[in-house]
Coordinates of C-alpha atoms in Angstrom, one line a residue:
M54 CA 161.2 124.3 -133.1
E55 CA 159.6 126.3 -130.3
K56 CA 160.7 125.7 -126.7
K57 CA 158.3 126.0 -123.8
K58 CA 159.1 125.3 -120.2
T59 CA 156.4 123.6 -118.2
M60 CA 156.2 122.1 -114.8
F61 CA 154.3 118.9 -113.8
V62 CA 153.7 120.3 -110.3
E63 CA 150.9 122.6 -109.4
Q64 CA 151.4 126.2 -110.7
S65 CA 150.4 129.4 -109.0
I66 CA 148.3 132.1 -110.8
T67 CA 149.0 135.8 -110.4
D68 CA 146.2 138.4 -110.1
H69 CA 146.6 139.7 -113.7
E70 CA 146.1 136.2 -115.1
I71 CA 142.9 135.4 -113.2
G72 CA 140.5 136.6 -115.9
D73 CA 142.2 134.4 -118.5
S74 CA 142.6 131.5 -116.1
N75 CA 138.9 131.3 -115.4
K76 CA 138.5 130.3 -119.1
N77 CA 141.5 128.0 -119.5
F78 CA 142.3 126.7 -116.0
D79 CA 140.5 125.0 -113.1
D80 CA 140.5 126.2 -109.5
D81 CA 143.9 124.4 -108.9
G82 CA 145.7 126.2 -111.7
R83 CA 145.8 123.2 -114.0
E84 CA 144.4 123.0 -117.5
K85 CA 140.6 123.0 -117.6
R86 CA 139.2 119.5 -117.3
T87 CA 136.5 118.7 -119.9
G88 CA 135.6 115.0 -119.0
T89 CA 132.0 114.0 -118.4
W90 CA 130.3 111.0 -116.8
M91 CA 130.2 109.5 -120.3
T92 CA 133.9 109.6 -120.8
G93 CA 134.4 108.5 -117.2
S94 CA 132.2 105.4 -117.8
A95 CA 134.1 104.7 -121.0
H96 CA 137.4 104.7 -119.0
I97 CA 135.8 102.4 -116.4
I98 CA 134.4 100.0 -118.9
T99 CA 137.8 99.9 -120.6
A100 CA 139.5 99.2 -117.3
V101 CA 137.0 96.6 -116.0
I102 CA 135.9 94.6 -119.0
G103 CA 139.1 92.9 -119.9
S104 CA 139.4 89.7 -121.9
G105 CA 138.8 88.0 -118.5
V106 CA 135.1 88.3 -119.3
L107 CA 135.6 85.3 -121.7
S108 CA 136.9 83.2 -118.8
L109 CA 133.8 83.8 -116.6
A110 CA 132.1 80.7 -118.1
W111 CA 135.0 78.7 -116.5
A112 CA 134.4 80.5 -113.2
I113 CA 130.6 79.8 -113.3
A114 CA 131.4 76.1 -114.1
Q115 CA 133.4 75.8 -110.9
L116 CA 130.6 77.4 -108.8
G117 CA 127.5 76.3 -110.5
W118 CA 124.1 77.9 -111.4
V119 CA 123.4 79.0 -107.8
A120 CA 126.7 80.3 -106.4
G121 CA 128.1 81.6 -109.7
P122 CA 125.5 84.3 -110.5
A123 CA 125.2 85.1 -106.7
V124 CA 128.9 85.8 -106.4
L125 CA 128.9 87.9 -109.6
M126 CA 126.0 90.1 -108.2
A127 CA 127.6 90.3 -104.8
F128 CA 130.9 91.7 -106.1
S129 CA 129.3 94.1 -108.5
F130 CA 127.4 95.6 -105.5
I131 CA 130.5 95.7 -103.3
T132 CA 132.6 97.3 -106.1
Y133 CA 130.0 100.0 -106.8
F134 CA 129.4 100.7 -103.1
T135 CA 133.1 101.2 -102.3
S136 CA 133.7 103.2 -105.5
T137 CA 131.0 105.7 -104.4
M138 CA 132.9 106.1 -101.1
L139 CA 136.2 106.6 -103.0
A140 CA 134.6 109.2 -105.3
D141 CA 133.7 111.3 -102.3
C142 CA 137.3 111.3 -101.2
Y143 CA 138.7 112.9 -104.4
R144 CA 138.4 116.3 -102.6
S145 CA 139.2 116.7 -98.9
P146 CA 137.9 117.5 -96.4
D147 CA 134.7 118.4 -98.2
P148 CA 133.7 116.2 -101.2
V149 CA 132.5 119.1 -103.2
T150 CA 134.6 122.2 -102.3
G151 CA 137.7 120.7 -100.7
K152 CA 141.2 120.5 -102.1
R153 CA 141.8 118.1 -105.0
N154 CA 143.8 114.9 -104.6
Y155 CA 145.3 113.8 -107.9
T156 CA 146.2 110.2 -107.1
Y157 CA 145.0 107.4 -104.8
M158 CA 148.1 107.8 -102.6
E159 CA 147.3 111.6 -102.1
V160 CA 143.8 110.6 -101.1
V161 CA 145.0 108.2 -98.5
R162 CA 147.6 110.7 -97.3
S163 CA 144.8 113.4 -96.8
Y164 CA 142.4 111.1 -94.8
L165 CA 144.6 108.4 -93.1
G166 CA 148.3 109.4 -93.4
G167 CA 151.2 107.4 -91.8
R168 CA 152.4 104.1 -93.2
K169 CA 149.1 103.4 -94.9
V170 CA 150.2 105.8 -97.7
Q171 CA 153.2 103.5 -98.5
L172 CA 151.0 100.4 -98.3
C173 CA 148.6 102.0 -100.7
G174 CA 151.4 103.0 -103.1
L175 CA 152.9 99.5 -103.0
A176 CA 149.5 97.8 -103.6
Q177 CA 148.4 100.2 -106.3
Y178 CA 151.6 100.5 -108.4
G179 CA 152.5 96.8 -108.0
N180 CA 149.1 95.9 -109.3
L181 CA 149.3 98.3 -112.2
I182 CA 152.7 97.0 -113.3
G183 CA 151.4 93.4 -113.0
I184 CA 148.4 94.2 -115.1
T185 CA 150.4 95.9 -117.9
I186 CA 152.7 92.8 -118.1
G187 CA 149.6 90.5 -118.1
Y188 CA 147.9 92.5 -120.9
T189 CA 151.1 92.2 -123.0
I190 CA 150.8 88.4 -122.7
T191 CA 147.0 88.3 -123.2
A192 CA 147.1 90.6 -126.3
S193 CA 149.8 88.3 -127.9
I194 CA 147.7 85.2 -127.1
S195 CA 144.8 86.8 -129.0
M196 CA 147.0 87.7 -132.0
V197 CA 148.4 84.2 -132.0
A198 CA 144.8 82.8 -131.9
V199 CA 144.0 84.6 -135.2
K200 CA 146.9 82.9 -136.9
R201 CA 146.0 79.5 -135.4
S202 CA 142.4 79.9 -136.3
N203 CA 143.3 80.3 -139.9
C204 CA 145.7 77.3 -139.7
F205 CA 142.9 75.1 -138.2
H206 CA 140.5 76.2 -140.9
K207 CA 143.0 75.4 -143.6
N208 CA 144.5 72.1 -142.2
G209 CA 141.8 70.7 -139.9
H210 CA 141.3 70.8 -136.1
K211 CA 143.7 68.0 -135.3
V212 CA 146.8 69.9 -136.5
K213 CA 149.0 71.4 -133.7
C214 CA 149.4 74.8 -135.5
A215 CA 152.1 75.9 -132.9
T216 CA 152.9 79.6 -133.1
S217 CA 155.4 81.7 -131.0
N218 CA 153.9 84.6 -129.0
T219 CA 157.2 86.6 -129.0
P220 CA 156.8 88.4 -132.4
F221 CA 153.3 89.5 -131.4
M222 CA 154.5 90.8 -128.1
I223 CA 157.1 92.9 -130.0
V224 CA 154.4 94.3 -132.3
F225 CA 152.2 95.1 -129.2
A226 CA 155.2 96.9 -127.5
I227 CA 155.9 99.0 -130.6
I228 CA 152.3 100.2 -130.6
Q229 CA 152.4 101.0 -126.9
I230 CA 155.7 103.0 -127.2
I231 CA 153.9 105.3 -129.7
L232 CA 150.7 105.6 -127.7
S233 CA 152.6 106.1 -124.4
Q234 CA 153.7 109.5 -125.7
I235 CA 150.1 110.7 -125.2
P236 CA 150.9 113.1 -122.3
N237 CA 148.1 112.2 -119.8
F238 CA 144.7 110.6 -119.1
H239 CA 142.9 113.7 -120.2
N240 CA 144.0 113.0 -123.8
L241 CA 143.0 109.3 -123.7
S242 CA 139.2 109.5 -123.9
W243 CA 139.1 108.7 -127.6
L244 CA 141.2 105.6 -127.1
S245 CA 139.0 104.5 -124.1
I246 CA 135.8 104.9 -126.2
L247 CA 137.4 102.8 -129.0
A248 CA 138.5 100.2 -126.5
A249 CA 135.0 100.1 -124.8
V250 CA 133.4 99.5 -128.2
M251 CA 135.9 96.7 -128.9
S252 CA 135.0 95.0 -125.6
F253 CA 131.3 95.1 -126.5
C254 CA 132.1 93.6 -129.9
Y255 CA 134.1 90.6 -128.6
A256 CA 131.8 90.0 -125.6
S257 CA 128.8 90.1 -127.9
I258 CA 130.4 87.7 -130.4
G259 CA 131.3 85.3 -127.5
I260 CA 127.7 85.5 -126.3
G261 CA 126.3 85.0 -129.8
L262 CA 128.5 81.9 -130.5
S263 CA 127.6 80.4 -127.1
I264 CA 123.9 80.9 -127.7
A265 CA 124.3 79.3 -131.2
K266 CA 126.2 76.3 -129.7
A267 CA 123.7 75.8 -126.8
A268 CA 120.6 76.1 -129.1
G269 CA 122.2 73.9 -131.8
G270 CA 122.1 70.8 -129.7
G271 CA 124.8 68.4 -130.8
E272 CA 126.9 66.9 -128.1
H273 CA 125.3 66.8 -124.6
V274 CA 126.8 69.2 -122.1
R275 CA 126.6 68.6 -118.3
T276 CA 125.7 71.5 -116.0
A277 CA 124.9 71.4 -112.3
L278 CA 123.5 73.7 -109.6
T279 CA 126.8 73.2 -107.7
G280 CA 129.2 73.3 -110.7
V281 CA 131.8 70.7 -111.6
T282 CA 131.1 67.3 -110.0
V283 CA 133.6 65.8 -107.5
G284 CA 134.5 62.3 -108.7
V285 CA 133.4 62.9 -112.2
D286 CA 135.1 66.1 -113.4
V287 CA 137.5 66.8 -110.6
S288 CA 138.9 65.4 -107.3
G289 CA 137.7 66.8 -103.9
S290 CA 140.9 68.9 -103.4
E291 CA 140.7 70.2 -107.0
K292 CA 137.1 71.3 -106.5
V293 CA 138.2 73.4 -103.4
W294 CA 141.1 75.1 -105.2
R295 CA 139.1 75.8 -108.3
T296 CA 136.3 77.3 -106.2
F297 CA 138.8 79.6 -104.5
Q298 CA 140.3 80.6 -107.9
A299 CA 136.8 81.2 -109.4
I300 CA 135.8 83.5 -106.5
G301 CA 139.0 85.4 -106.8
D302 CA 138.7 85.7 -110.6
I303 CA 135.2 87.2 -110.2
A304 CA 136.2 89.6 -107.4
F305 CA 139.2 90.9 -109.3
A306 CA 137.2 91.1 -112.6
Y307 CA 135.4 94.2 -111.2
A308 CA 138.3 96.0 -109.6
Y309 CA 139.1 99.5 -111.1
S310 CA 139.9 101.3 -107.8
T311 CA 143.6 101.5 -108.9
V312 CA 142.6 104.1 -111.6
L313 CA 139.4 105.6 -110.1
I314 CA 140.9 108.8 -108.7
E315 CA 142.9 109.4 -111.9
I316 CA 139.7 108.9 -114.0
Q317 CA 137.9 111.3 -111.7
D318 CA 140.6 113.9 -112.1
T319 CA 139.7 114.1 -115.8
L320 CA 136.1 115.2 -115.0
K321 CA 135.1 118.9 -115.3
A322 CA 134.1 120.9 -112.3
G323 CA 130.3 121.0 -111.9
P324 CA 127.5 121.2 -112.2
P325 CA 127.2 118.3 -111.4
S326 CA 130.2 118.1 -109.0
E327 CA 133.0 115.7 -109.8
N328 CA 131.9 113.2 -107.1
K329 CA 128.3 113.1 -108.4
A330 CA 129.5 112.7 -112.0
M331 CA 131.9 109.9 -110.9
K332 CA 129.2 108.1 -109.0
R333 CA 127.0 108.2 -112.2
A334 CA 130.0 107.0 -114.3
S335 CA 130.6 104.1 -111.8
L336 CA 126.9 103.1 -111.9
V337 CA 126.8 103.0 -115.7
G338 CA 130.2 101.3 -115.8
V339 CA 129.5 98.6 -113.2
S340 CA 125.9 98.0 -114.5
T341 CA 127.1 97.5 -118.1
T342 CA 129.9 95.3 -116.9
T343 CA 127.6 93.1 -114.7
F344 CA 125.2 92.7 -117.7
F345 CA 128.0 91.4 -120.0
Y346 CA 129.5 89.3 -117.2
M347 CA 126.2 87.6 -116.5
L348 CA 125.5 86.9 -120.1
C349 CA 129.1 85.7 -120.9
G350 CA 129.3 83.6 -117.8
C351 CA 125.9 82.0 -117.8
V352 CA 125.5 81.6 -121.6
G353 CA 129.0 80.3 -121.8
Y354 CA 128.3 77.7 -119.1
A355 CA 125.1 76.7 -120.8
A356 CA 127.1 76.1 -124.1
F357 CA 130.1 74.3 -122.7
G358 CA 128.9 72.9 -119.3
N359 CA 131.5 71.6 -116.8
D360 CA 134.1 71.4 -119.6
A361 CA 134.1 75.2 -120.2
P362 CA 137.6 76.4 -121.4
G363 CA 139.6 79.1 -119.6
N364 CA 138.9 81.4 -122.5
F365 CA 136.4 80.3 -125.1
L366 CA 137.8 82.5 -127.9
T367 CA 141.5 82.0 -127.6
G368 CA 141.1 78.5 -126.0
F369 CA 139.3 77.3 -129.1
G370 CA 135.9 76.5 -127.6
F371 CA 134.8 77.5 -131.1
Y372 CA 136.5 76.8 -134.5
E373 CA 133.9 78.1 -136.9
P374 CA 133.0 80.6 -138.4
F375 CA 136.8 81.2 -138.3
W376 CA 136.5 84.8 -139.7
L377 CA 134.2 85.8 -136.9
I378 CA 136.5 84.3 -134.3
D379 CA 139.4 86.1 -136.0
F380 CA 137.5 89.4 -135.8
A381 CA 136.7 88.8 -132.1
N382 CA 140.4 88.2 -131.3
V383 CA 141.4 91.3 -133.1
C384 CA 138.8 93.2 -131.0
I385 CA 140.4 91.8 -127.9
A386 CA 143.9 92.9 -129.0
V387 CA 142.6 96.4 -129.9
H388 CA 140.8 96.6 -126.5
L389 CA 144.0 95.6 -124.6
V390 CA 145.9 98.3 -126.5
G391 CA 143.6 100.9 -124.9
A392 CA 143.4 99.1 -121.5
Y393 CA 147.2 99.0 -121.3
Q394 CA 147.2 102.8 -121.5
V395 CA 144.5 103.3 -118.9
F396 CA 146.5 101.2 -116.4
C397 CA 150.0 102.6 -117.2
Q398 CA 149.1 106.3 -117.2
P399 CA 149.0 106.5 -113.4
I400 CA 152.5 104.9 -113.2
F401 CA 153.8 107.4 -115.8
Q402 CA 152.3 110.4 -114.1
F403 CA 153.5 109.3 -110.6
V404 CA 157.2 109.0 -111.7
E405 CA 157.1 112.2 -113.8
S406 CA 155.5 114.3 -111.1
Q407 CA 157.9 113.0 -108.4
S408 CA 160.9 113.6 -110.8
A409 CA 159.7 117.2 -111.5
K410 CA 159.3 117.9 -107.8
R411 CA 162.8 116.5 -107.0
W412 CA 164.6 118.1 -109.9
P413 CA 162.6 121.3 -110.8
D414 CA 165.5 123.0 -112.6
N415 CA 166.4 120.0 -114.8
K416 CA 165.6 120.9 -118.4
F417 CA 165.6 117.3 -119.5
I418 CA 162.8 116.5 -117.1
T419 CA 160.7 119.7 -117.3
R420 CA 161.1 121.3 -120.8
E421 CA 158.5 120.7 -123.4
Y422 CA 159.1 121.0 -127.2
K423 CA 156.3 121.8 -129.6
V424 CA 156.5 119.8 -132.8
H425 CA 154.2 120.4 -135.8
V426 CA 152.8 117.2 -137.1
P427 CA 151.3 117.3 -140.6
C428 CA 147.5 116.8 -140.5
G429 CA 147.7 116.4 -136.7
G430 CA 148.5 120.0 -135.4
E431 CA 151.0 120.7 -132.7
F432 CA 152.3 117.9 -130.5
S433 CA 154.2 118.3 -127.3
I434 CA 157.4 116.3 -126.7
N435 CA 159.3 115.9 -123.5
F436 CA 162.6 114.0 -123.6
F437 CA 162.3 112.5 -120.1
R438 CA 158.8 111.3 -120.9
L439 CA 160.0 109.8 -124.2
V440 CA 162.9 107.9 -122.6
W441 CA 161.2 106.8 -119.4
R442 CA 157.9 105.7 -121.0
T443 CA 159.7 103.8 -123.8
S444 CA 161.9 102.1 -121.3
Y445 CA 158.9 101.0 -119.2
V446 CA 157.1 99.5 -122.2
V447 CA 160.3 97.7 -123.3
V448 CA 160.9 96.2 -119.8
T449 CA 157.2 95.0 -119.4
A450 CA 157.4 93.4 -122.9
V451 CA 160.7 91.6 -122.0
V452 CA 159.3 90.3 -118.7
A453 CA 156.2 89.1 -120.6
M454 CA 158.5 87.2 -123.0
I455 CA 160.5 85.6 -120.2
F456 CA 157.5 84.6 -118.0
P457 CA 154.7 83.6 -120.4
F458 CA 152.9 82.0 -117.3
F459 CA 152.8 85.4 -115.6
N460 CA 149.0 85.6 -115.9
D461 CA 148.8 82.9 -113.1
F462 CA 151.0 85.2 -111.0
L463 CA 148.7 88.1 -111.8
G464 CA 145.9 86.3 -109.8
L465 CA 148.2 86.5 -106.7
I466 CA 148.9 90.2 -107.3
G467 CA 145.1 90.8 -107.7
A468 CA 144.5 88.9 -104.4
A469 CA 147.1 91.0 -102.6
S470 CA 145.7 94.4 -103.9
F471 CA 142.0 93.7 -104.1
W472 CA 141.3 94.0 -100.4
P473 CA 143.3 97.1 -99.5
L474 CA 142.5 99.1 -102.6
T475 CA 138.9 98.2 -103.4
V476 CA 137.6 97.7 -99.9
Y477 CA 139.8 98.6 -96.9
F478 CA 141.0 102.1 -97.8
P479 CA 137.6 103.3 -99.2
I480 CA 135.8 102.1 -96.0
E481 CA 138.5 103.5 -93.6
M482 CA 138.5 106.9 -95.5
H483 CA 134.6 107.0 -95.5
I484 CA 134.7 106.4 -91.7
A485 CA 137.2 109.2 -91.2
Q486 CA 135.4 111.6 -93.6
K487 CA 132.0 111.1 -92.0
K488 CA 133.4 110.8 -88.5
I489 CA 131.5 107.6 -87.8
N490 CA 131.6 106.6 -84.2
K491 CA 133.4 103.3 -83.2
F492 CA 131.1 100.4 -82.6
S493 CA 128.0 102.2 -84.0
F494 CA 125.8 100.2 -86.3
T495 CA 127.2 101.7 -89.5
W496 CA 130.8 101.3 -88.3
T497 CA 130.2 97.6 -87.3
W498 CA 128.7 96.5 -90.6
L499 CA 131.3 98.4 -92.6
K500 CA 134.0 96.5 -90.7
I501 CA 132.2 93.2 -91.2
L502 CA 132.2 93.9 -95.0
S503 CA 135.9 94.7 -94.9
W504 CA 136.8 91.5 -93.0
A505 CA 134.6 89.3 -95.3
C506 CA 136.4 90.7 -98.3
F507 CA 139.8 90.2 -96.6
I508 CA 138.9 86.4 -96.2
V509 CA 138.0 86.3 -99.9
S510 CA 141.4 87.8 -100.8
L511 CA 143.1 85.2 -98.6
V512 CA 141.3 82.2 -100.1
A513 CA 141.8 83.6 -103.7
A514 CA 145.5 84.0 -102.9
A515 CA 145.7 80.4 -101.8
G516 CA 144.0 79.3 -105.0
S517 CA 146.4 81.4 -107.1
V518 CA 149.4 80.0 -105.4
Q519 CA 148.2 76.5 -106.1
G520 CA 147.5 77.4 -109.7
L521 CA 151.0 79.0 -110.1
I522 CA 152.7 75.9 -108.6
T523 CA 150.8 73.7 -111.2
S524 CA 151.8 76.1 -114.0
L525 CA 155.4 76.0 -113.0
K526 CA 155.4 72.2 -112.9
D527 CA 153.9 72.1 -116.4
F528 CA 156.0 74.9 -117.9
K529 CA 158.4 74.0 -120.6
P530 CA 160.6 77.0 -121.6
F531 CA 161.2 78.1 -125.2
Q532 CA 158.3 76.0 -126.6
A533 CA 155.5 77.6 -128.6
P534 CA 152.1 77.2 -126.9

């Protein structure tokens, strides 16, 4: 077994290596990046279109035909607009020729500095950890739905068909332990493309089934311009809380700023420049996402009306054809396998780079071992990476098993991180980069946008807290769902 010592920190290049480095390394001495706007948009679609797309019918049902689509369009524009600002901050001070920043925290440090760096780290990595725990739960729910769908088909729709999520969480964790040994984001493009295809599959199946249900007539469904009706579907206070939750769900459904810089760091140096390629990737990613969100939300609402379930594939809005619903749920699980990796890679790289800087001479942390895999070529193994990443996956799986209602808590984490990461930091860094004068027209409307999104985060957080309290009251431990 051949040993090779590598460092995770930036390496210097000597003069006699320059000719070779031009072919194999980028301007910062790191391995040459080969990503394009297409792989970037695949990463974005994988990160953004989660199985939450299937709950948008519920969100539209709370807001109605007017406010629902309007809120969807508003947040798609806000997300794209702030992502273009963030893309320009990947290099500093110049967006094309400046020094590269490899993480969101480094970008904030370059442009803003001070305590804002720690605030950014807390919001970003707290959100990422929360998402990986939430995805473990959601993937297990989809796998359980396959088993329950077959049970309903065999025994009728009135049977309970109770199934434990825990075995499926263990299966998901084992798959993630294997995939987590992929060294970095750069090697993940194939998984992101697969996951993006899966998201198109299950979203399309959901849309198709909804169209069939709406066109098929049958039982009459009630829809309204203002959504669920007070006094008929919900009480006055429930309408308010559900509206808050729905706005929050839509706002967070677009957020991918937590991984934008890491995605941009996979793109090759121009032409076009990384910021232009990332803006194009963002446009394709957000446009594709908005198209599917609109279809899933509006067609789902037309099919189910004010009684739209939280998730119309795992919540059994449909029972037949059972094989198609099984396939859609398998697609959700496969997509979440890829999405989990997209969100945990920044955590892995942050811990590994910090450890390598702190203990540069520790062989356990820095040494790579080349292993020949039959039919797979050479594979690089690092013992610290193996132990740390395996431990992380195990801990997130255990937390998911202990707190199956964690997805309600995830709404609160989303509310806490949406404003600083998606809106506040990109706007503040854009102001610093372009040296926009205080109280000028541009400065004023950027600040108004920031404060408006802050209010959205507050009301969504209030809605999430109320939802979490309700879930805790209804929670019965150690019972199958």
